[in-house]
Amino acid sequence: AQKVTQAQTEISVVEKEDVTLDCVYETRDTTYYLFWYKQPPSGELVFLIRRNSFDEQNEISGRYSWNFQKSTSSFNFTITASQVVDSAVYFCALREGGIKTGANNLFFGTGTRLTVIP
Amino acid sequence: NAGVMQNPRHLVRRRGQEARLRCSPMKGHSHVYWYRQLPEEGLKFMVYLQKENIIDESGMPKERFSAEFPKEGPSILRIQQVVRGDSAAYFCASSPTGTPADYGYTFGSGTRLTVV
């Protein structure tokens, strides 16, 4: 069965600090996709990144970076030099490959609430 | 390019009333997915539809909930005889095809249902 664990329920950092949000996943499929989303206080869901299981390259986008490690089933997200606007709930999600009942959807973790203190 | 449009943004219903939530997918997208987010929780899959077809409703409650995606018009998530436990944010996502490669990028802003 698929599972996504975000063990950090809430994190607070002071502005300009770096912060890493953890995501550990479980799946039996060899083909799968991992996602990160941001949900700001306004409530919408903002797509940040998608990674497929065949691509273990880490990615950097501005102050954001992602570390995908299949050996530990983790897909961690780091924000460098955090800003107040980064305050949000961040969700990690998994979609298994293939077309089968229950796989046509994203399975979300419970989210990590990040508060950046000015 | 308009994204996934959901309306209303906020909906208040009294217990026992019906709630209708609408989702217009992105232009060119014929696959729609509905998710529910209970307070302080992650999103949970409800149903996956193509035009005029329900493909996967494994996440839908067995009673009071239904969904459709007609040939013309938006997808509708319908909740009959709402109860307080239905209070949640309901999100819709769309994709051009049903293949995993196309999916996950685009969500609407959600409809926040409050049952009083």
PDB file of C-alpha atoms in Angstrom, chain A residues 7-113:
ATOM      1  CA  ALA A   7       6.745  13.593  10.422  1.00  0.00           C
ATOM      2  CA  GLN A   8       7.186  17.307  11.078  1.00  0.00           C
ATOM      3  CA  THR A   9       3.785  18.720  11.899  1.00  0.00           C
ATOM      4  CA  GLU A  10       4.959  22.284  12.500  1.00  0.00           C
ATOM      5  CA  ILE A  11       8.253  24.085  12.072  1.00  0.00           C
ATOM      6  CA  SER A  12       9.141  27.647  13.011  1.00  0.00           C
ATOM      7  CA  VAL A  13      12.265  29.381  11.786  1.00  0.00           C
ATOM      8  CA  VAL A  14      13.562  32.897  11.895  1.00  0.00           C
ATOM      9  CA  GLU A  15      13.750  34.726   8.606  1.00  0.00           C
ATOM     10  CA  LYS A  16      16.895  33.988   6.568  1.00  0.00           C
ATOM     11  CA  GLU A  17      17.407  30.615   8.186  1.00  0.00           C
ATOM     12  CA  ASP A  18      17.469  27.503   6.039  1.00  0.00           C
ATOM     13  CA  VAL A  19      14.816  24.864   6.665  1.00  0.00           C
ATOM     14  CA  THR A  20      14.334  21.315   5.442  1.00  0.00           C
ATOM     15  CA  LEU A  21      10.959  19.627   5.242  1.00  0.00           C
ATOM     16  CA  ASP A  22      11.061  15.850   5.343  1.00  0.00           C
ATOM     17  CA  CYS A  23       9.018  13.438   3.265  1.00  0.00           C
ATOM     18  CA  VAL A  24       9.240   9.653   3.405  1.00  0.00           C
ATOM     19  CA  TYR A  25       7.156   7.493   1.119  1.00  0.00           C
ATOM     20  CA  GLU A  26       6.196   3.859   0.690  1.00  0.00           C
ATOM     21  CA  THR A  27       5.182   2.149  -2.518  1.00  0.00           C
ATOM     22  CA  ARG A  28       5.542  -1.244  -4.153  1.00  0.00           C
ATOM     23  CA  ASP A  29       5.538   0.194  -7.650  1.00  0.00           C
ATOM     24  CA  THR A  30       8.801   0.703  -9.466  1.00  0.00           C
ATOM     25  CA  THR A  31       7.294   3.587 -11.402  1.00  0.00           C
ATOM     26  CA  TYR A  32       5.906   6.436  -9.354  1.00  0.00           C
ATOM     27  CA  TYR A  33       5.801  10.213  -9.121  1.00  0.00           C
ATOM     28  CA  LEU A  34       6.523  12.465  -6.176  1.00  0.00           C
ATOM     29  CA  PHE A  35       5.211  15.980  -5.704  1.00  0.00           C
ATOM     30  CA  TRP A  36       5.487  18.967  -3.412  1.00  0.00           C
ATOM     31  CA  TYR A  37       2.717  21.528  -3.034  1.00  0.00           C
ATOM     32  CA  LYS A  38       2.457  24.738  -1.093  1.00  0.00           C
ATOM     33  CA  GLN A  39      -0.785  25.828   0.561  1.00  0.00           C
ATOM     34  CA  PRO A  40      -0.504  29.457   1.709  1.00  0.00           C
ATOM     35  CA  PRO A  41      -2.927  30.956   4.224  1.00  0.00           C
ATOM     36  CA  SER A  42      -5.243  31.932   1.370  1.00  0.00           C
ATOM     37  CA  GLY A  43      -5.895  28.213   0.907  1.00  0.00           C
ATOM     38  CA  GLU A  44      -5.130  27.452  -2.712  1.00  0.00           C
ATOM     39  CA  LEU A  45      -2.835  24.599  -3.663  1.00  0.00           C
ATOM     40  CA  VAL A  46       0.291  25.616  -5.528  1.00  0.00           C
ATOM     41  CA  PHE A  47       2.312  23.033  -7.442  1.00  0.00           C
ATOM     42  CA  LEU A  48       6.056  23.256  -6.733  1.00  0.00           C
ATOM     43  CA  ILE A  49       7.723  20.209  -8.253  1.00  0.00           C
ATOM     44  CA  ARG A  50       7.170  16.745  -9.684  1.00  0.00           C
ATOM     45  CA  ARG A  51       9.783  14.008  -9.760  1.00  0.00           C
ATOM     46  CA  ASN A  52       9.463  10.587 -11.372  1.00  0.00           C
ATOM     47  CA  SER A  53      11.075   7.510  -9.897  1.00  0.00           C
ATOM     48  CA  PHE A  54      13.609   7.194 -12.694  1.00  0.00           C
ATOM     49  CA  ASP A  55      15.082  10.603 -12.120  1.00  0.00           C
ATOM     50  CA  GLU A  56      17.106  10.853  -8.945  1.00  0.00           C
ATOM     51  CA  GLN A  57      18.780  14.093  -9.876  1.00  0.00           C
ATOM     52  CA  ASN A  58      18.400  16.724  -7.256  1.00  0.00           C
ATOM     53  CA  GLU A  59      16.829  19.946  -8.344  1.00  0.00           C
ATOM     54  CA  ILE A  60      17.342  23.555  -7.426  1.00  0.00           C
ATOM     55  CA  SER A  61      14.952  26.366  -8.256  1.00  0.00           C
ATOM     56  CA  GLY A  62      15.970  29.657  -6.758  1.00  0.00           C
ATOM     57  CA  ARG A  63      15.844  29.294  -2.974  1.00  0.00           C
ATOM     58  CA  TYR A  64      14.149  25.898  -3.237  1.00  0.00           C
ATOM     59  CA  SER A  65      15.920  22.593  -3.598  1.00  0.00           C
ATOM     60  CA  TRP A  66      14.820  18.986  -3.479  1.00  0.00           C
ATOM     61  CA  ASN A  67      16.782  15.904  -2.485  1.00  0.00           C
ATOM     62  CA  PHE A  68      15.374  12.644  -3.845  1.00  0.00           C
ATOM     63  CA  GLN A  69      16.938   9.474  -2.430  1.00  0.00           C
ATOM     64  CA  LYS A  70      15.408   6.154  -3.461  1.00  0.00           C
ATOM     65  CA  SER A  71      17.667   4.256  -1.067  1.00  0.00           C
ATOM     66  CA  THR A  72      15.912   5.860   1.886  1.00  0.00           C
ATOM     67  CA  SER A  73      12.559   6.489   0.130  1.00  0.00           C
ATOM     68  CA  SER A  74      12.811  10.158   0.877  1.00  0.00           C
ATOM     69  CA  PHE A  75      12.062  13.320  -1.052  1.00  0.00           C
ATOM     70  CA  ASN A  76      13.090  16.217   1.152  1.00  0.00           C
ATOM     71  CA  PHE A  77      12.542  19.879   0.434  1.00  0.00           C
ATOM     72  CA  THR A  78      14.900  22.654   1.528  1.00  0.00           C
ATOM     73  CA  ILE A  79      14.209  26.366   1.558  1.00  0.00           C
ATOM     74  CA  THR A  80      17.340  28.473   1.742  1.00  0.00           C
ATOM     75  CA  ALA A  81      17.287  31.916   3.334  1.00  0.00           C
ATOM     76  CA  SER A  82      13.632  31.610   4.289  1.00  0.00           C
ATOM     77  CA  GLN A  83      11.281  34.566   3.949  1.00  0.00           C
ATOM     78  CA  VAL A  84       8.013  35.435   5.626  1.00  0.00           C
ATOM     79  CA  VAL A  85       6.193  34.704   2.358  1.00  0.00           C
ATOM     80  CA  ASP A  86       7.315  31.094   2.660  1.00  0.00           C
ATOM     81  CA  SER A  87       4.955  30.645   5.608  1.00  0.00           C
ATOM     82  CA  ALA A  88       2.479  28.003   4.476  1.00  0.00           C
ATOM     83  CA  VAL A  89       1.545  24.367   4.797  1.00  0.00           C
ATOM     84  CA  TYR A  90       3.658  22.182   2.541  1.00  0.00           C
ATOM     85  CA  PHE A  91       2.389  18.840   1.279  1.00  0.00           C
ATOM     86  CA  CYS A  92       4.326  15.974  -0.179  1.00  0.00           C
ATOM     87  CA  ALA A  93       2.365  13.599  -2.421  1.00  0.00           C
ATOM     88  CA  LEU A  94       2.850  10.330  -4.277  1.00  0.00           C
ATOM     89  CA  ARG A  95       1.216   8.899  -7.362  1.00  0.00           C
ATOM     90  CA  GLU A  96       1.894   5.361  -8.413  1.00  0.00           C
ATOM     91  CA  GLY A  97       2.367   4.509 -12.068  1.00  0.00           C
ATOM     92  CA  GLY A  98      -0.010   2.502 -14.168  1.00  0.00           C
ATOM     93  CA  ILE A  99      -3.757   2.588 -14.592  1.00  0.00           C
ATOM     94  CA  LYS A 100      -5.512   0.744 -11.823  1.00  0.00           C
ATOM     95  CA  THR A 101      -8.130   1.472  -9.226  1.00  0.00           C
ATOM     96  CA  GLY A 102      -6.651   3.597  -6.508  1.00  0.00           C
ATOM     97  CA  ALA A 103      -3.692   4.626  -8.600  1.00  0.00           C
ATOM     98  CA  ASN A 104      -5.491   7.317 -10.519  1.00  0.00           C
ATOM     99  CA  ASN A 105      -4.885   9.807  -7.799  1.00  0.00           C
ATOM    100  CA  LEU A 106      -2.360  11.527  -5.604  1.00  0.00           C
ATOM    101  CA  PHE A 107      -1.792  10.267  -2.083  1.00  0.00           C
ATOM    102  CA  PHE A 108      -0.935  13.183   0.213  1.00  0.00           C
ATOM    103  CA  GLY A 109       0.991  13.408   3.431  1.00  0.00           C
ATOM    104  CA  THR A 110      -0.559  15.288   6.321  1.00  0.00           C
ATOM    105  CA  GLY A 111       1.511  18.374   5.651  1.00  0.00           C
ATOM    106  CA  THR A 112       4.085  20.464   7.492  1.00  0.00           C
ATOM    107  CA  ARG A 113       3.101  23.923   8.655  1.00  0.00           C
TER     108      ARG A 113
END
